[in-house]
Coordinates of C-alpha atoms in Angstrom, one line a residue:
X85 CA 20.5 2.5 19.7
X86 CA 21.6 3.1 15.8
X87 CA 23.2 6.3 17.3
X88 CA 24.8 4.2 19.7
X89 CA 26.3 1.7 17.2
X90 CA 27.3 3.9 14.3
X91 CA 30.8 4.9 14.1
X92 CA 31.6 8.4 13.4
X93 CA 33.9 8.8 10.3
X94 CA 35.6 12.0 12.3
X95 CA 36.5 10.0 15.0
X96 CA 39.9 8.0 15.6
X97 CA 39.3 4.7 15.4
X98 CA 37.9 5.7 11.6
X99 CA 41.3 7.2 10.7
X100 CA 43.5 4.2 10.5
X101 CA 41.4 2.8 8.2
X102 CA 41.6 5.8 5.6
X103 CA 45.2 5.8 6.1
X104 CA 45.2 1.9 5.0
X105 CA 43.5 2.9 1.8
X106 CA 45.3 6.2 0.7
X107 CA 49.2 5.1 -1.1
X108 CA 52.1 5.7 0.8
X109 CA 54.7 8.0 -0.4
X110 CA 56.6 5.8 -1.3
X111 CA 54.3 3.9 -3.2
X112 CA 53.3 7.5 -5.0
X113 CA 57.1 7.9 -5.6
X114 CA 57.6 4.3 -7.5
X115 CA 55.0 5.1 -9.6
X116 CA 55.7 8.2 -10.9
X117 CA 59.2 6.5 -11.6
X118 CA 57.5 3.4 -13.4
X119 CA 55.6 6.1 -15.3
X120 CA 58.2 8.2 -16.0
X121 CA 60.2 5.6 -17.1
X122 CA 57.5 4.2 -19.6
X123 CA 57.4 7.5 -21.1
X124 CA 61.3 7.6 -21.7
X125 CA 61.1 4.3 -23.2
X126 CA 57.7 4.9 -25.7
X127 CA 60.3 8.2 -26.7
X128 CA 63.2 6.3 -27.3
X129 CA 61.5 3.7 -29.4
X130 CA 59.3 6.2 -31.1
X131 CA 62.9 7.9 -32.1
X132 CA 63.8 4.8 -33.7
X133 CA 61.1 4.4 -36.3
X134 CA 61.8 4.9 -39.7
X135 CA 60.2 8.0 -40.4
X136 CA 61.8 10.2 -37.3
X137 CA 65.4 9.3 -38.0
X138 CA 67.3 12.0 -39.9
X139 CA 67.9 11.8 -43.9
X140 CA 71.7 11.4 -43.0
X141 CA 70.8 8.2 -41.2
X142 CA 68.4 6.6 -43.3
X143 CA 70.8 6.5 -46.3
X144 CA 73.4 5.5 -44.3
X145 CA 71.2 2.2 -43.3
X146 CA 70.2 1.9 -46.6
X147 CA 73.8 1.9 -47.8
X148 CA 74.4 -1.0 -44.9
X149 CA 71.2 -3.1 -45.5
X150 CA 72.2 -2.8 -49.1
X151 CA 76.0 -3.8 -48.6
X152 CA 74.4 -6.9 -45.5
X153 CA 71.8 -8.2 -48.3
X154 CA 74.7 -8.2 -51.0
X155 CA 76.9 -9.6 -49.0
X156 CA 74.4 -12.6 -47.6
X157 CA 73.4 -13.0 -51.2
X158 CA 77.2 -13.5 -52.2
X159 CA 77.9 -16.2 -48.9
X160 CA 75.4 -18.0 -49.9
X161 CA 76.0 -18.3 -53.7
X162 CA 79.7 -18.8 -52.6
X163 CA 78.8 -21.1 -50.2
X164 CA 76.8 -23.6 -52.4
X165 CA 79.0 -23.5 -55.5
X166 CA 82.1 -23.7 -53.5
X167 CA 80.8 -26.4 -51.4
X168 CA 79.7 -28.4 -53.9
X169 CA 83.0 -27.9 -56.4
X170 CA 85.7 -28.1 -53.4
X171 CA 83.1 -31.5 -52.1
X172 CA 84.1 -32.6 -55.6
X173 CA 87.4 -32.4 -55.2
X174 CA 88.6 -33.9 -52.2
X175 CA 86.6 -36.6 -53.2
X176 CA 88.4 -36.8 -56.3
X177 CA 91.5 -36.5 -54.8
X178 CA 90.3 -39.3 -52.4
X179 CA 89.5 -41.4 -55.4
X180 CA 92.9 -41.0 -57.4
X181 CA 94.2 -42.2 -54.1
X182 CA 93.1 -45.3 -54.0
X183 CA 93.2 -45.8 -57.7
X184 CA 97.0 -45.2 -57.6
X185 CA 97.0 -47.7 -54.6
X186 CA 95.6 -49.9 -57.0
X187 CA 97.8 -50.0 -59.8
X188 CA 100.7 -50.1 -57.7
X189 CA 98.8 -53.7 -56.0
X190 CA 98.2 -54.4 -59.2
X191 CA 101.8 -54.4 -60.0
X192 CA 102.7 -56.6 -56.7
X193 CA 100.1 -59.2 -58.1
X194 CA 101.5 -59.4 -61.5
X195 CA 104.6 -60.3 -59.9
X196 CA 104.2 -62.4 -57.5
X197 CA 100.7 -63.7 -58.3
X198 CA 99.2 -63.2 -55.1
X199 CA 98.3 -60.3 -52.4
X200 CA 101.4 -60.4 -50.6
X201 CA 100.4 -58.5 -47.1
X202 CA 103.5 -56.8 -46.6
X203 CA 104.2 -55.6 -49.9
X204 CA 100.2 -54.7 -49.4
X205 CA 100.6 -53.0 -45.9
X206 CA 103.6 -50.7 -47.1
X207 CA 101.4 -49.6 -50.7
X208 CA 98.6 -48.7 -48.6
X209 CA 100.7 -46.8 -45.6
X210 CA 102.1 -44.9 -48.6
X211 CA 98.7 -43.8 -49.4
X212 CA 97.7 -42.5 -46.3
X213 CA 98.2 -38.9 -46.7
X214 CA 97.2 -38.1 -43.2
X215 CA 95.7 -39.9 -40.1
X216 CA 92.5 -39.4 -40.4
X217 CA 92.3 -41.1 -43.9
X218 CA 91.9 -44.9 -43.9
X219 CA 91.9 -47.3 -46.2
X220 CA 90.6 -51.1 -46.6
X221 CA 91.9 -53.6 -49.1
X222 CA 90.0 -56.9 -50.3
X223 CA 90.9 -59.4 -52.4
X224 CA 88.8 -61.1 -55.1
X225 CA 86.3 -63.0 -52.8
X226 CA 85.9 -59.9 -50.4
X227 CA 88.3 -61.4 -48.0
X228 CA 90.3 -58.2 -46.5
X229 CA 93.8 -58.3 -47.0
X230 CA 94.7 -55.0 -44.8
X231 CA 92.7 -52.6 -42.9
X232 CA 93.4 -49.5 -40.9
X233 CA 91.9 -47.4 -38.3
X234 CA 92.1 -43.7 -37.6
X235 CA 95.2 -44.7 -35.6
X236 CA 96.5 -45.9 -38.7
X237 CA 97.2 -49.5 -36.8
X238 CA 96.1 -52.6 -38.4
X239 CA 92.7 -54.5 -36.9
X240 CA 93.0 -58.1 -35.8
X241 CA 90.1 -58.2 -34.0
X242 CA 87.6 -58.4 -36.9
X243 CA 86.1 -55.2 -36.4
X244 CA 86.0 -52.6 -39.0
X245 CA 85.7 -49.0 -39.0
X246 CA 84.2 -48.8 -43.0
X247 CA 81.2 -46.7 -43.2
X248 CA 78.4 -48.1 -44.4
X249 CA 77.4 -45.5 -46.5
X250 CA 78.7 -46.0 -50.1
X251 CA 78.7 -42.3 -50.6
X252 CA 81.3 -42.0 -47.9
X253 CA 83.6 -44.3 -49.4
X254 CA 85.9 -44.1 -52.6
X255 CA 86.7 -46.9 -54.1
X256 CA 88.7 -48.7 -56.9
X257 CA 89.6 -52.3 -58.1
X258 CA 92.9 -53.9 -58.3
X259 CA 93.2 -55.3 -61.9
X260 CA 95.8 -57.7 -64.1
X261 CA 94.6 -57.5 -67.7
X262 CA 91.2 -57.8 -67.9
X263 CA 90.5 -59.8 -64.5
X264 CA 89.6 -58.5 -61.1
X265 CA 92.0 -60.1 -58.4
X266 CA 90.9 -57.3 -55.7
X267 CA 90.1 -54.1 -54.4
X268 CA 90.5 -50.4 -52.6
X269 CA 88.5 -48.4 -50.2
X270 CA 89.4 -45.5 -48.6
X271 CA 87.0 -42.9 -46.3
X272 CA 88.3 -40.1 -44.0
X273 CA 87.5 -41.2 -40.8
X274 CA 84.9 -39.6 -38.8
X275 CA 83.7 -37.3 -42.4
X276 CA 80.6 -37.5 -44.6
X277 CA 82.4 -36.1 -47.4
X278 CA 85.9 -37.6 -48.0
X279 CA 87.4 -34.6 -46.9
X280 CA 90.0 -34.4 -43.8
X281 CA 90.9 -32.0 -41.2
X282 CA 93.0 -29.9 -43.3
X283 CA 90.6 -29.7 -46.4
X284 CA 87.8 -29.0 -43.0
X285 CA 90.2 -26.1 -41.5
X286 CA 90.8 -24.5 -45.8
X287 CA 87.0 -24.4 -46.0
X288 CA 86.1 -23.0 -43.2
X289 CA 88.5 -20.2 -43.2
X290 CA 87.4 -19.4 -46.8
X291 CA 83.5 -19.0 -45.0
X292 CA 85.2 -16.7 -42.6
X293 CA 87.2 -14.6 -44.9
X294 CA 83.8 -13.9 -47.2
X295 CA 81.9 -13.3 -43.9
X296 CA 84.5 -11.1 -42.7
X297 CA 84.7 -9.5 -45.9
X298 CA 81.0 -9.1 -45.9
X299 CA 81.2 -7.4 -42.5
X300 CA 83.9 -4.6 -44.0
X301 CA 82.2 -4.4 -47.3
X302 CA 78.7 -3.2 -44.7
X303 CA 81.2 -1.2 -42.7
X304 CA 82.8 0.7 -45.7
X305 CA 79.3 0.8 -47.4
X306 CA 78.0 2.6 -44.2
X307 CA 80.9 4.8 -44.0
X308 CA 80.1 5.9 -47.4
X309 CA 76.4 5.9 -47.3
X310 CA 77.4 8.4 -44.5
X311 CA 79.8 10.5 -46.3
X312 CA 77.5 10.4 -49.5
X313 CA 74.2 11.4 -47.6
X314 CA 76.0 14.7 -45.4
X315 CA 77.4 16.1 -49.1
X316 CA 74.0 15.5 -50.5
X317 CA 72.0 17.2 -47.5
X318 CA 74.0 20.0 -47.0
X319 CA 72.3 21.9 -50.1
X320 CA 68.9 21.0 -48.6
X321 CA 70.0 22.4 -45.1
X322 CA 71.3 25.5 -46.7
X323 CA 68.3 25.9 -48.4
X324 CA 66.0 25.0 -45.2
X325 CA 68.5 27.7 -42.9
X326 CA 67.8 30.1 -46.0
X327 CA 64.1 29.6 -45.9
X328 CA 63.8 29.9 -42.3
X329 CA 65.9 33.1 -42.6
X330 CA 63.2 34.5 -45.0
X331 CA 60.6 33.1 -42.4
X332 CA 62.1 35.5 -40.2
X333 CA 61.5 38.5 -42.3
X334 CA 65.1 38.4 -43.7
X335 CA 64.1 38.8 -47.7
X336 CA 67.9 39.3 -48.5
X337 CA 68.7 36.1 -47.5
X338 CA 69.8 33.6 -50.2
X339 CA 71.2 30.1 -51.0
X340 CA 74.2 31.1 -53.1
X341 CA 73.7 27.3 -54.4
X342 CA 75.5 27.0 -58.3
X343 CA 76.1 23.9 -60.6
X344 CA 74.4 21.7 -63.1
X345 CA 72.6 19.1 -60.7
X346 CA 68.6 19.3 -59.4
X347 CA 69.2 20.3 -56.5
X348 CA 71.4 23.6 -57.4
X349 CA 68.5 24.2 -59.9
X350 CA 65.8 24.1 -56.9
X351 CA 68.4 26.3 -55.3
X352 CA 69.0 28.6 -58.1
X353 CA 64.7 29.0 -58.7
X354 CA 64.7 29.1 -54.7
X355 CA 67.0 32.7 -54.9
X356 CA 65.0 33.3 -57.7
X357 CA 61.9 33.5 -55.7
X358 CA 62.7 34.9 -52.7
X359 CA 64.3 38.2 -55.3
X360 CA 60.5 38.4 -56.9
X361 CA 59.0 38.2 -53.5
X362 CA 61.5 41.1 -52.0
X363 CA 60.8 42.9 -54.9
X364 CA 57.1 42.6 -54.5
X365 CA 57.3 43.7 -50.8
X366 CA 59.1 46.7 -52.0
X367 CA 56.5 47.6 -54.8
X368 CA 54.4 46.8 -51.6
X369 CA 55.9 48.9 -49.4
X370 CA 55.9 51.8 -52.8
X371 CA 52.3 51.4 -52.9
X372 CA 51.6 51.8 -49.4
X373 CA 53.2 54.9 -49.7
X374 CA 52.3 56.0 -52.7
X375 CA 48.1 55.1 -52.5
X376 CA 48.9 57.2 -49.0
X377 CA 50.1 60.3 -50.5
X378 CA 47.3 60.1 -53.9
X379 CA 44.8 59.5 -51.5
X380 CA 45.9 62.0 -48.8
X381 CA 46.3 64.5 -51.5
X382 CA 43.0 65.1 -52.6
X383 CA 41.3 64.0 -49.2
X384 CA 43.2 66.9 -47.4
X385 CA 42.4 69.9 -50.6
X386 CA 38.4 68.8 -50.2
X387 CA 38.7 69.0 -46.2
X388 CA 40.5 72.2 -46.4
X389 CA 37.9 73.3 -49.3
X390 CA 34.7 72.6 -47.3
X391 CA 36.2 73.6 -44.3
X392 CA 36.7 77.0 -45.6
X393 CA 33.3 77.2 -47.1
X394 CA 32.0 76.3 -43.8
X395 CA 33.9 78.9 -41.9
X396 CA 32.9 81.5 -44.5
X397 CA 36.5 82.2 -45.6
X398 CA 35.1 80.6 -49.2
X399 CA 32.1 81.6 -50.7
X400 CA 30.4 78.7 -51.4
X401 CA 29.9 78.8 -55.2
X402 CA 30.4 77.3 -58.6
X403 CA 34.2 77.7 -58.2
X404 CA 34.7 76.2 -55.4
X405 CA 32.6 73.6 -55.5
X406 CA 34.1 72.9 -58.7
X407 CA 37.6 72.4 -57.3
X408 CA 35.9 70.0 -54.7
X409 CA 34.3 67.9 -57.6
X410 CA 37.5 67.3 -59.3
X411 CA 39.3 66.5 -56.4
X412 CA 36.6 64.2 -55.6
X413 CA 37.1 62.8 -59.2
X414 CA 40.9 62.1 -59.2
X415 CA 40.3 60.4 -55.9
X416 CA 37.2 58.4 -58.1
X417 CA 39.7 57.4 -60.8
X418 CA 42.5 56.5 -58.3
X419 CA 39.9 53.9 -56.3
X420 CA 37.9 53.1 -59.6
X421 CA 41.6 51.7 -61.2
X422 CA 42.6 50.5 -58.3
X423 CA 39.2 47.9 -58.0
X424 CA 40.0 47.4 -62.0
X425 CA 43.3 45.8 -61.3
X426 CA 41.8 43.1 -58.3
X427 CA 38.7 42.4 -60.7
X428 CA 40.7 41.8 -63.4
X429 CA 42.9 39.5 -61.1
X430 CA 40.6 37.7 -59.8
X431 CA 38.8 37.0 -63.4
X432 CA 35.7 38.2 -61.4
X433 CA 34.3 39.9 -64.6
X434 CA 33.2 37.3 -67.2
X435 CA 34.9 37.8 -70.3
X436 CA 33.3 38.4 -73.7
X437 CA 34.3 35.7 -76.5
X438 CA 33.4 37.6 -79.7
X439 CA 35.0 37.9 -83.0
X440 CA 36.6 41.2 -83.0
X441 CA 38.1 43.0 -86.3
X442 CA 41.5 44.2 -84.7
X443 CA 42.2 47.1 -87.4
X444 CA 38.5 48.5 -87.2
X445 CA 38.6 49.0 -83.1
X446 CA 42.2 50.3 -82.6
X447 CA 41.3 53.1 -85.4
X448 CA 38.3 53.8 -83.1
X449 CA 40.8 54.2 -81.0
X450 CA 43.2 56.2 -82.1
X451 CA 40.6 58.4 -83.6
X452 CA 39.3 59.1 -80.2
X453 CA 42.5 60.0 -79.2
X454 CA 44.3 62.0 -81.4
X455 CA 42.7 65.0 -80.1
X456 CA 44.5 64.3 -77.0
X457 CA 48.1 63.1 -78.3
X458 CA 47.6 66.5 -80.2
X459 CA 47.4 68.8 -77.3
X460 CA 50.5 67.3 -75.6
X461 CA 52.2 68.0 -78.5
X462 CA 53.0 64.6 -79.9
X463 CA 52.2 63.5 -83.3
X464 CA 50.3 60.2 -83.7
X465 CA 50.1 57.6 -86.8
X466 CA 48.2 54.4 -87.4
X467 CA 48.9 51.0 -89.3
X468 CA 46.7 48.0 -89.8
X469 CA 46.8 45.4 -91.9
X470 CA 43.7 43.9 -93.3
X471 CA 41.0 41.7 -91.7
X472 CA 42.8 40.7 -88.3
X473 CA 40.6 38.9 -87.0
X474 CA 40.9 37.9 -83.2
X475 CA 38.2 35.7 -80.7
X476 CA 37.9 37.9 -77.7
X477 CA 36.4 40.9 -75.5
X478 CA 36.3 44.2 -77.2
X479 CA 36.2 46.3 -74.5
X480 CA 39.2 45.0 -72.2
X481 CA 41.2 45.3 -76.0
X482 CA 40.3 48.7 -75.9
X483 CA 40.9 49.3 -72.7
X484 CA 44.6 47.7 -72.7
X485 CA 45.5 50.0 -75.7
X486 CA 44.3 53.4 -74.3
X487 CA 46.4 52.0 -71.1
X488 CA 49.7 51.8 -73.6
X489 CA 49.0 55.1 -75.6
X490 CA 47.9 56.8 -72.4
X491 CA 51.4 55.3 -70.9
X492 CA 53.1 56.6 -74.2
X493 CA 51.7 60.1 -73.9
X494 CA 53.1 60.6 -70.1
X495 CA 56.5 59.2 -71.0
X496 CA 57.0 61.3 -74.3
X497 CA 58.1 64.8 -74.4
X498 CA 56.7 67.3 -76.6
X499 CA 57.7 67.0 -80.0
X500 CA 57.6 63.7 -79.8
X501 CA 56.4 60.3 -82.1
X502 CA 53.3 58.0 -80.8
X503 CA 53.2 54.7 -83.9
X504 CA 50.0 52.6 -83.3
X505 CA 50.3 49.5 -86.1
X506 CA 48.2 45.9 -85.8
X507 CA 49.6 43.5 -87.8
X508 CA 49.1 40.0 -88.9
X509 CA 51.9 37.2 -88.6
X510 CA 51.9 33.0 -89.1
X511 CA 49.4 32.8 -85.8
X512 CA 49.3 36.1 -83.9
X513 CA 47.8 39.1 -84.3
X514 CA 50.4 42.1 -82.8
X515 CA 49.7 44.9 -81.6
X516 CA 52.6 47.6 -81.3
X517 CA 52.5 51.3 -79.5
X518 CA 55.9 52.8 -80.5
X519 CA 57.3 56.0 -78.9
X520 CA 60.3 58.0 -78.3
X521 CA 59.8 59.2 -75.3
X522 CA 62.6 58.3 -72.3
X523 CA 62.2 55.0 -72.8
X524 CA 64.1 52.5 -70.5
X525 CA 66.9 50.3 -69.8
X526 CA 66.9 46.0 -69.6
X527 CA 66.8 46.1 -66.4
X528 CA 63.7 48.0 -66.1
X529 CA 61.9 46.1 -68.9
X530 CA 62.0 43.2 -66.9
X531 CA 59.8 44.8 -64.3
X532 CA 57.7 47.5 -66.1
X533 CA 54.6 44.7 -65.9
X534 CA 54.6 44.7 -62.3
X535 CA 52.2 45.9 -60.2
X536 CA 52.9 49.8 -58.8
X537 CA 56.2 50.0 -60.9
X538 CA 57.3 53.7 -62.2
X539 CA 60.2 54.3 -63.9
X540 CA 59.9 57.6 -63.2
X541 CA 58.3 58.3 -59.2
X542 CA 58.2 61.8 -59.6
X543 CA 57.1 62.5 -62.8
X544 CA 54.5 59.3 -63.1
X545 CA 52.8 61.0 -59.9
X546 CA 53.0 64.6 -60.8
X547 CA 50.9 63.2 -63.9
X548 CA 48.4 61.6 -61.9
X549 CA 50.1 57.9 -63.1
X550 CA 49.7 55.0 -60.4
X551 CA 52.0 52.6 -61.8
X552 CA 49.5 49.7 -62.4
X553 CA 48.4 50.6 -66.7
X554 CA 51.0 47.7 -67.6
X555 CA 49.7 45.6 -65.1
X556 CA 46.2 45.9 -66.1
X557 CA 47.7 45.6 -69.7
X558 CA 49.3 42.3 -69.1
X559 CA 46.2 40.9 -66.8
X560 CA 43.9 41.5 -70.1
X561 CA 46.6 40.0 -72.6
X562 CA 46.8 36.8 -69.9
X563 CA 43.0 36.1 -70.2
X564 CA 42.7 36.3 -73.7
X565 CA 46.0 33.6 -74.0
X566 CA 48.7 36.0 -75.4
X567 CA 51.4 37.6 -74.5
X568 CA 52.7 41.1 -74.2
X569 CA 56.8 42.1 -74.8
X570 CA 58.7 45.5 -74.9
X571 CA 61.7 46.3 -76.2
X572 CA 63.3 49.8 -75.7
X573 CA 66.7 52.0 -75.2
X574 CA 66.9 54.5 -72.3
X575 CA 66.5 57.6 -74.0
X576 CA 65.4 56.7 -77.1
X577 CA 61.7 55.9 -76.3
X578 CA 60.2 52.1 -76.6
X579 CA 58.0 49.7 -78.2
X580 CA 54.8 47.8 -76.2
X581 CA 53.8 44.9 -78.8
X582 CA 50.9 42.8 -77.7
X583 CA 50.1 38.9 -79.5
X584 CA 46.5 37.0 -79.5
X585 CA 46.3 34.4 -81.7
X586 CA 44.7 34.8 -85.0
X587 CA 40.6 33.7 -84.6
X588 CA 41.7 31.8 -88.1
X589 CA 44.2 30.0 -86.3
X590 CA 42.3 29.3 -82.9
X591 CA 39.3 27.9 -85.4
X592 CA 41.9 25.6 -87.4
X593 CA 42.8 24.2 -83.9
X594 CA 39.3 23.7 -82.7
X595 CA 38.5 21.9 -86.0
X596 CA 41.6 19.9 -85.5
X597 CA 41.0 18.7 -82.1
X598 CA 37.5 17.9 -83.3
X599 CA 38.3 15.8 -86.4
X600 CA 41.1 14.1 -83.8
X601 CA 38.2 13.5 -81.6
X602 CA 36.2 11.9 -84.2
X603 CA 38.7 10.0 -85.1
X604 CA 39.8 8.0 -82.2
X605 CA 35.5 7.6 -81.7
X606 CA 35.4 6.4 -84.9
X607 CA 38.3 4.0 -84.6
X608 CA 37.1 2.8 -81.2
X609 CA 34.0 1.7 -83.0
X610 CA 35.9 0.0 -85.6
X611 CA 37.6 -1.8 -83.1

C-alpha cells in the first residue's frame, strides 16, 4: 500500500512542481540587473563622499561653500537693514504726504473758514502720487470730508477702505494756529508697510541683484578655488610622479621643484633624498663588489693552498701553513670589522660612561704606534693640552683614533707628516689627526663618513682598507654626543678633528638642570 501511494520524485508528474519552485530566467536576469544596479549606485555615492573626491575638488567646494555662506550672510544682513531703513522711508515719504496735504487744507480753512469739499477733493487728488495710494480726510468731529478708494473715485456709499491697523496708516492734522479744525490719512492700498507698487518692484529687484550677485560671487569663487587648487597641486603631483618613478627603481629621477615656499622646500629635501639614497645604492652596489673580491681573494689562495697540500704538490709544513693562517687572518679582520660597524649601529654593545683623561689615552696611543708610523716612513708628533677631561668609553675613543691615524698612515706617502693634538676649547674637547698625504677635494669631504667610501679604490684595497674606518669613526663620535669635521686640499693632505663635550661642561649642565628641577619643586610647594 505505502508503495502504492508514494510518489516517486523521478517521475513526471514530480517535475512540474520543481520547475514551479526553481526562478525563471528571466527572473534570474532582473535580478542580477537590480543587483548590478545597487552596486553602481553604492559606487557612485561612495565617490561622492568627502574623503574620495580629489584635492582639486575639495578646495574648489570649499572656495564655493565659502563664497554661498558669505554671500547668505551678506542677503541677510542686507536684507534686514535695508528693509528696515527703505520701510522707513516710504513711510516717511507717506507721512510728508499727508502733512503737506495738510498745510495746504489748512490754508483753504484759514480762508474760507470751513472745509470746502472741492477745494478739499482737488488738494488731496494732488497728493496722490499713484493709484494705489489713498487718502481720507476728516474734519474736527471725525466726520469725513473726502475719501478715496484704490480707484481713486470718491465713496458715497458709506463704506471705507481705511485699514484698521494704525501702523498702516500715516497720518497728520489740519491746523489754524493753535486749534485742530481736521485731519489726514493716507495708506497704500492693499500694503502693510506704506509702500506702493513701485517702491515693491525697487526692492525686490535690489533682493535679486544681491542674490544674483551672490550666485556670480560662488561662481567666480569656484572658478578660482579651481584655478588656485590645480597651481597648488601640481608640485605635489610632480613630486608623487617623481616618487613613483623612484618606486620603480628609477634613482635618477627628480622634482626639479625651486622657490622660497614649503612646498619647493619639501621638494628641494625630496631631491635631496632620493641623491643620498642613489648614492647609498651605489656604495651598496661598491660593497657588494668589493666584500666579493676581499673575500674571494683570500678564500680562493687557502683553497688553492690546501688543495695543493692535499695533492702533494705542497709539502705540508710551517710555511705553508703559515701562508694559510694569514690568509685566514685578513679574511678574520675583514668579517671581524665588518660585525664592528653593524654592532656599533645598532648600539648593541653598551657603552661605558667613565671619566676619561683625553691627553693621557691618545699618548698611549700614539706611543703604541709610533713604531708603526716609523716603518712607513712618516714622522709622527703629539700635542695635548692639560687635564681634558671627557665622560665616556675609553676603548671606542681609542679605537676611533687608531681608525684616523691608521687612515692617515695609508693615505700619506713616505716622507710624509702624521700631527696628533687634543685640545681644550669653551665646551669641547677636539681631537685633530693632521696629515699631508693626498688629501681630498669638497666634494669628497662631504662623503668620506659614509659607509664603504674610498677615495682611492685601488690603492685603499691594495692596502687591505675596506672603506668603513670613518664610518666606524663617526658611529663612536655619534654615541658619545659629538661631532666629527674634516677639512683638507687635494694634494696637500687633511685634517680629521673630532668634538665631545668637556665632562666639566656636561657636569655644569647636569647641576643646572638639577637646581632648575628643584626649583620649580620648590616653587610648586610654595604655591
Amino acid at each position: 500500500m505505502d508503495s502504492e501511494t508514494t510518489t516517486d520524485q523521478n517521475t513526471p508528474e514530480a517535475a512540474p512542481a520543481a520547475d514551479e519552485k526553481r526562478p525563471s530566467n528571466s527572473e534570474e536576469n532582473f535580478a542580477s540587473e537590480d543587483a548590478e544596479e545597487t552596486k553602481r549606485k553604492r559606487s557612485f555615492f561612495s565617490r561622492l563622499r568627502w574623503a574620495n573626491l580629489t584635492y582639486v575638488t575639495r578646495i574648489a567646494l570649499s572656495f564655493a561653500m565659502i563664497a554661498a555662506l558669505t554671500a547668505i550672510i551678506s542677503v541677510c544682513v542686507v536684507s534686514a537693514v535695508w528693509g528696515q531703513y527703505f520701510q522707513a522711508y516710504t513711510a516717511e515719504n507717506i507721512e510728508s504726504l499727508a502733512s503737506t496735504a495738510a498745510t495746504r487744507i489748512a490754508l483753504v480753512y484759514e480762508n474760507s473758514g470751513e472745509l470746502d469739499s472741492e477745494a478739499v477733493e482737488t488738494i488731496a487728488m494732488a497728493a496722490e502720487v499713484s493709484p494705489e495710494v489713498s487718502i481720507k480726510v476728516l474734519d474736527a468731529a471725525g466726520n469725513t470730508i473726502y475719501e478715496t478708494s484704490n480707484e481713486s473715485a470718491p465713496r458715497g456709499d458709506g463704506t471705507s477702505f481705511e485699514p484698521s491697523d494704525p501702523a498702516q496708516i500715516a497720518g497728520a492734522k489740519i491746523k489754524v494756529g493753535d486749534k485742530v479744525v481736521g485731519s489726514v490719512r493716507m495708506w497704500v492700498y492693499g500694503s502693510d508697510t506704506l509702500m506702493n507698487k513701485l517702491d515693491r518692484q525697487f526692492r525686490d529687484n535690489s533682493y535679486a541683484a544681491l542674490i544674483f550677485a551672490g550666485l556670480a560671487a560662488v561662481a567666480i569663487a569656484s572658478l578660482f578655488g579651481m584655478v588656485f587648487a590645480r597651481r597648488l597641486v601640481a608640485p605635489i603631483n610632480r613630486l608623487t610622479r617623481t616618487a613613483a618613478a623612484v618606486k620603480a627603481g628609477k634613482l635618477n629621477a627628480r622634482s626639479n621643484l625651486t622657490g622660497e615656499d614649503e612646498i619647493a622646500h619639501l621638494g628641494e629635501t625630496f631631491d635631496a633624498m632620493i641623491a643620498s639614497v642613489e648614492n647609498d645604492r651605489k656604495l651598496e652596489q661598491r660593497l657588494t663588489s668589493d666584500v666579493a673580491h676581499e673575500l674571494r681573494t683570500p678564500l680562493m689562495s687557502i683553497q688553492a693552498n690546501m688543495e695543493a697540500m692535499i695533492d702533494g704538490v705542497y709539502d705540508t709544513d710551517e710555511e705553508h701553513l703559515e701562508r694559510v693562517n694569514s690568509e685566514v687572518q685578513r679574511l678574520s679582520r675583514l668579517v671581524d670589522a665588518l660585525l664592528k660597524l653593524s654592532r656599533l649601529e645598532n648600539r648593541s654593545n653598551p657603552m661605558k660612561q667613565n671619566v676619561v683623561n683625553l691627553g693621557e689615552l691618545i699618548g698611549e696611543v700614539v706611543q703604541t704606534h709610533e713604531q708603526f708610523v716609523t716603518e712607513s716612513g712618516l714622522t709622527l708628533t703629539f700635542y695635548t693640552d692639560d687635564r681634558v677631561l671627557v665622560l665616556g668609553d675609553s676603548d671606542m675613543i681609542r679605537q676611533a683614533v687608531v681608525n684616523l691615524i691608521s687612515n692617515a698612515v695609508r693615505y700619506t706617502p713616505e716622507g710624509g707628516r702624521i700631527d696628533v693634538s687634543v685640545r681644550r676649547s669653551t665646551a669641547m674637547a677636539n681631537i685633530a689627526v693632521s696629515d699631508t698625504g693626498i688629501g681630498l677635494s669638497p666634494e669628497e669631504a662631504k662623503m668620506v663618513f659614509g659607509r664603504f667610501w674610498r677615495a682611492d679604490a685601488g690603492r685603499a684595497r691594495a692596502s687591505g682598507g675596506l672603506g668603513i674606518g670613518l664610518a666606524v669613526v663617526k658611529e663612536i663620535v655619534d654615541r658619545h654626543k659629538g661631532w666629527i669635521g674634516v677639512e683638507g686640499e687635494t694634494g696637500k693632505g687633511a685634517t680629521f678633528t673630532i668634538h665631545i663635550p668637556l665632562y666639566e661642561d656636561t657636569i655644569s649642565r647636569v647641576r643646572a638642570r638639577s637646581n632648575l628641577q628643584r626649583n620649580r619643586i620648590s616653587d610648586r610647594r610654595q604655591s
